[in-house]
Short mmCIF file of C-alpha atoms in Angstrom, two decimals:
data_model
loop_
_atom_site.label_atom_id
_atom_site.label_comp_id
_atom_site.label_asym_id
_atom_site.label_seq_id
_atom_site.Cartn_x
_atom_site.Cartn_y
_atom_site.Cartn_z
CA UNK A 1 85.26 152.39 30.42
CA UNK A 2 86.22 155.72 29.22
CA UNK A 3 83.16 157.77 28.29
CA UNK A 4 85.37 159.97 25.49
CA UNK A 5 88.43 158.17 24.60
CA UNK A 6 91.08 159.69 22.47
CA UNK A 7 94.14 157.98 20.80
CA UNK A 8 97.14 158.65 20.60
CA UNK A 9 97.96 160.21 24.05
CA UNK A 10 101.50 161.45 23.23
CA UNK A 11 102.21 161.90 19.25
CA UNK A 12 105.71 163.15 18.28
CA UNK A 13 106.50 164.28 14.96
CA UNK A 14 108.51 165.80 12.30
CA UNK A 15 107.59 169.08 10.20
CA UNK A 16 105.74 168.46 7.11
CA UNK A 17 104.60 164.77 8.27
CA UNK A 18 100.33 163.86 8.09
CA UNK A 19 99.22 162.51 11.25
CA UNK A 20 95.44 162.07 12.27
CA UNK A 21 93.91 161.64 15.97
CA UNK A 22 91.08 159.43 16.56
CA UNK A 23 88.33 160.15 19.13
CA UNK A 24 85.57 157.89 20.32
CA UNK A 25 82.50 158.25 22.62
CA UNK A 26 80.36 155.88 24.00
CA UNK A 27 77.96 158.52 25.96
CA UNK A 28 75.21 158.25 23.06
CA UNK A 29 75.94 162.09 22.57
CA UNK A 30 75.02 163.49 19.47
CA UNK A 31 77.45 166.41 19.25
CA UNK A 32 81.37 166.29 19.57
CA UNK A 33 84.01 168.55 19.43
CA UNK A 34 87.83 169.33 18.66
CA UNK A 35 89.92 171.80 20.59
CA UNK A 36 93.05 172.88 21.06
CA UNK A 37 94.94 174.09 23.97
CA UNK A 38 97.84 175.80 23.56
CA UNK A 39 100.93 176.49 26.02
CA UNK A 40 99.25 179.21 27.82
CA UNK A 41 96.61 176.70 28.18
CA UNK A 42 93.88 178.85 26.10
CA UNK A 43 91.15 176.63 25.03
CA UNK A 44 89.96 177.21 21.75
CA UNK A 45 87.09 175.74 19.77
CA UNK A 46 88.23 173.97 16.25
CA UNK A 47 85.18 172.05 15.15
CA UNK A 48 81.99 171.03 16.06
CA UNK A 49 79.56 168.01 14.36
CA UNK A 50 76.15 167.33 15.24
CA UNK A 51 74.49 163.63 14.00
CA UNK A 52 77.83 163.74 11.57
CA UNK A 53 77.27 167.20 10.32
CA UNK A 54 79.76 169.88 10.39
CA UNK A 55 78.24 172.97 12.51
CA UNK A 56 81.03 174.71 13.76
CA UNK A 57 84.21 175.33 11.84
CA UNK A 58 86.19 178.14 13.29
CA UNK A 59 89.31 179.59 11.66
CA UNK A 60 91.62 176.61 11.34
CA UNK A 61 93.84 175.94 8.45
CA UNK A 62 92.86 174.17 5.43
CA UNK A 63 95.09 171.61 6.70
CA UNK A 64 93.15 170.46 9.26
CA UNK A 65 90.18 168.28 8.24
CA UNK A 66 87.85 166.58 10.69
CA UNK A 67 86.17 163.62 9.56
CA UNK A 68 82.78 162.03 11.48
CA UNK A 69 81.99 158.43 10.32
CA UNK A 70 79.52 158.07 12.58
CA UNK A 71 77.67 159.95 15.98
CA UNK A 72 80.25 158.08 18.04
CA UNK A 73 83.31 159.00 16.42
CA UNK A 74 85.31 162.19 15.05
CA UNK A 75 88.84 162.07 13.83
CA UNK A 76 91.09 165.12 12.96
CA UNK A 77 93.47 164.78 10.45
CA UNK A 78 96.16 167.26 9.57
CA UNK A 79 98.12 167.39 6.88
CA UNK A 80 102.00 169.01 6.52
CA UNK A 81 102.22 169.95 9.72
CA UNK A 82 104.03 172.76 10.93
CA UNK A 83 105.87 173.54 14.36
CA UNK A 84 103.02 175.80 15.76
CA UNK A 85 100.60 172.70 15.50
CA UNK A 86 102.30 171.78 18.85
CA UNK A 87 99.48 171.64 21.27
CA UNK A 88 97.34 169.41 23.16
CA UNK A 89 94.05 168.60 21.44
CA UNK A 90 91.25 167.75 22.98
CA UNK A 91 87.76 165.48 21.91
CA UNK A 92 84.58 166.75 23.60
CA UNK A 93 80.76 165.34 23.69
CA UNK A 94 77.82 166.47 24.33
CA UNK A 95 74.23 166.47 23.62
CA UNK A 96 72.57 169.00 22.24
CA UNK A 97 70.17 171.59 23.38
CA UNK A 98 71.12 174.14 26.20
CA UNK A 99 70.00 172.64 29.29
CA UNK A 100 71.76 169.31 28.39
CA UNK A 101 74.93 171.10 26.79
CA UNK A 102 77.55 169.41 29.49
CA UNK A 103 80.45 168.75 27.71
CA UNK A 104 82.74 165.88 28.42
CA UNK A 105 86.47 165.78 27.38
CA UNK A 106 88.92 162.94 26.42
CA UNK A 107 92.29 163.17 28.39
CA UNK A 108 93.85 165.07 25.29
CA UNK A 109 96.36 164.09 22.75
CA UNK A 110 99.63 165.99 23.11
CA UNK A 111 101.20 167.19 19.66
CA UNK A 112 104.68 168.00 19.57
CA UNK A 113 106.00 168.79 15.67
CA UNK A 114 110.02 168.80 15.80
CA UNK B 1 79.09 187.56 20.68
CA UNK B 2 79.61 186.52 23.74
CA UNK B 3 83.17 186.36 25.78
CA UNK B 4 84.42 185.62 29.24
CA UNK B 5 87.20 186.96 31.66
CA UNK B 6 88.88 185.38 34.16
CA UNK B 7 90.66 188.65 35.65
CA UNK B 8 93.25 186.26 37.89
CA UNK B 9 95.98 184.08 36.24
CA UNK B 10 96.74 182.79 39.52
CA UNK B 11 94.60 182.26 43.00
CA UNK B 12 96.43 181.46 46.15
CA UNK B 13 94.90 180.30 49.08
CA UNK B 14 95.33 178.42 52.34
CA UNK B 15 93.61 175.21 53.24
CA UNK B 16 90.50 175.55 55.37
CA UNK B 17 90.09 178.93 54.05
CA UNK B 18 87.50 180.02 51.79
CA UNK B 19 87.93 180.55 47.90
CA UNK B 20 86.71 182.42 44.95
CA UNK B 21 87.77 182.97 41.13
CA UNK B 22 85.97 185.26 39.58
CA UNK B 23 84.79 185.16 36.23
CA UNK B 24 82.71 188.03 33.92
CA UNK B 25 80.80 187.58 30.65
CA UNK B 26 79.58 189.52 28.06
CA UNK B 27 76.81 188.19 25.94
CA UNK B 28 74.13 189.21 23.71
CA UNK B 29 70.69 187.98 25.09
CA UNK B 30 70.50 185.41 28.07
CA UNK B 31 73.54 184.06 29.02
CA UNK B 32 74.33 180.08 29.87
CA UNK B 33 77.59 180.09 32.35
CA UNK B 34 79.46 177.11 33.20
CA UNK B 35 82.37 175.94 35.56
CA UNK B 36 85.07 173.29 34.18
CA UNK B 37 88.24 172.01 36.23
CA UNK B 38 91.26 170.82 34.82
CA UNK B 39 93.80 168.71 36.66
CA UNK B 40 97.15 168.26 35.02
CA UNK B 41 97.45 166.19 32.19
CA UNK B 42 93.45 165.44 32.00
CA UNK B 43 90.73 166.79 30.24
CA UNK B 44 88.20 169.27 31.50
CA UNK B 45 85.43 168.34 33.94
CA UNK B 46 82.25 170.06 34.36
CA UNK B 47 81.83 171.33 37.83
CA UNK B 48 78.28 173.13 37.57
CA UNK B 49 76.54 175.56 35.48
CA UNK B 50 73.44 178.22 35.27
CA UNK B 51 70.87 178.21 32.95
CA UNK B 52 67.94 179.73 34.44
CA UNK B 53 66.37 180.03 38.06
CA UNK B 54 68.12 180.41 41.45
CA UNK B 55 71.24 182.54 41.18
CA UNK B 56 73.29 180.18 43.11
CA UNK B 57 73.99 177.43 41.84
CA UNK B 58 75.88 174.13 43.67
CA UNK B 59 78.03 171.61 41.67
CA UNK B 60 80.32 168.91 42.28
CA UNK B 61 83.08 168.59 45.22
CA UNK B 62 81.33 171.60 47.14
CA UNK B 63 81.62 174.15 45.15
CA UNK B 64 78.96 176.75 44.02
CA UNK B 65 78.89 179.97 41.97
CA UNK B 66 76.74 182.75 42.20
CA UNK B 67 75.21 184.43 39.04
CA UNK B 68 75.07 188.09 39.56
CA UNK B 69 73.25 189.61 36.34
CA UNK B 70 73.65 193.26 37.35
CA UNK B 71 77.73 192.76 37.50
CA UNK B 72 77.80 190.07 34.74
CA UNK B 73 79.41 187.83 36.74
CA UNK B 74 79.47 183.94 37.45
CA UNK B 75 82.19 183.92 40.53
CA UNK B 76 83.04 180.39 41.66
CA UNK B 77 83.43 179.59 45.37
CA UNK B 78 84.08 177.09 47.98
CA UNK B 79 83.72 177.58 51.70
CA UNK B 80 86.91 175.62 52.81
CA UNK B 81 89.39 174.67 50.46
CA UNK B 82 91.48 171.66 49.75
CA UNK B 83 94.89 170.71 49.02
CA UNK B 84 93.07 168.57 46.23
CA UNK B 85 91.18 171.40 44.79
CA UNK B 86 94.30 172.91 43.30
CA UNK B 87 93.87 172.80 39.55
CA UNK B 88 92.91 175.08 36.92
CA UNK B 89 89.64 176.51 36.07
CA UNK B 90 87.94 177.76 33.36
CA UNK B 91 84.50 179.54 33.22
CA UNK B 92 82.73 179.61 29.99
CA UNK B 93 79.49 180.98 28.43
CA UNK B 94 77.04 180.59 25.80
CA UNK B 95 74.50 182.62 24.10
CA UNK B 96 70.96 180.81 23.69
CA UNK B 97 71.42 181.35 20.04
CA UNK B 98 74.92 180.23 19.89
CA UNK B 99 76.06 176.38 18.93
CA UNK B 100 79.55 176.73 20.94
CA UNK B 101 81.26 177.52 24.38
CA UNK B 102 83.41 180.36 24.71
CA UNK B 103 86.15 179.56 27.12
CA UNK B 104 87.78 182.22 29.43
CA UNK B 105 91.91 181.82 29.79
CA UNK B 106 91.45 180.03 33.06
CA UNK B 107 92.82 180.14 36.48
CA UNK B 108 95.37 178.37 38.21
CA UNK B 109 94.34 177.68 41.71
CA UNK B 110 96.48 176.95 44.22
CA UNK B 111 95.53 175.72 47.94
CA UNK B 112 98.21 175.74 50.52
CA UNK B 113 99.08 173.12 53.09
#
């Protein structure tokens, strides 16, 4: 069983559309994250939820909205997609606490905005 | 504040030779340091971490890293490189009061047969 699974793996869409990416983890973790990896492979945190509460909300356009229906799920909705949103988006999860803060990553969703 | 630097975008090494991937950090307070590896079209995988204790940390796949507080470094090492070690390696840091990891820019390791 995949520990952190994201769907879809690939997403090709037109500018201006709205799209969602789903993430689920079956590790029993209490914290989940969304990262954006750009074309130069630079990895940047976008959001983090701990027990369904938003705890990290980096400087991300309002068009991006995370939703955590429960501890095992963290979805990302993107409104009015722009060319610059093209990237690979990774979901990750971990237990809270420094010693246990090993993050487990999904395989990524490659978003291409045309 | 916390930041991490990986000064080399690319490291090439011959199979069987030792490898080093460099990382330096800057934090206020105690640093917690991590190495992750990313294979093509995959998510990041945890390799090893330094929280406290011994400065030499051993991790997965024969990798190890040495925490050097005076040089603020946490270099990743392996005594004998394999072609299958070729991947993108990320160093990450977190200070004890922070809620998030800060990742370096990544180093592409290529092991030549």
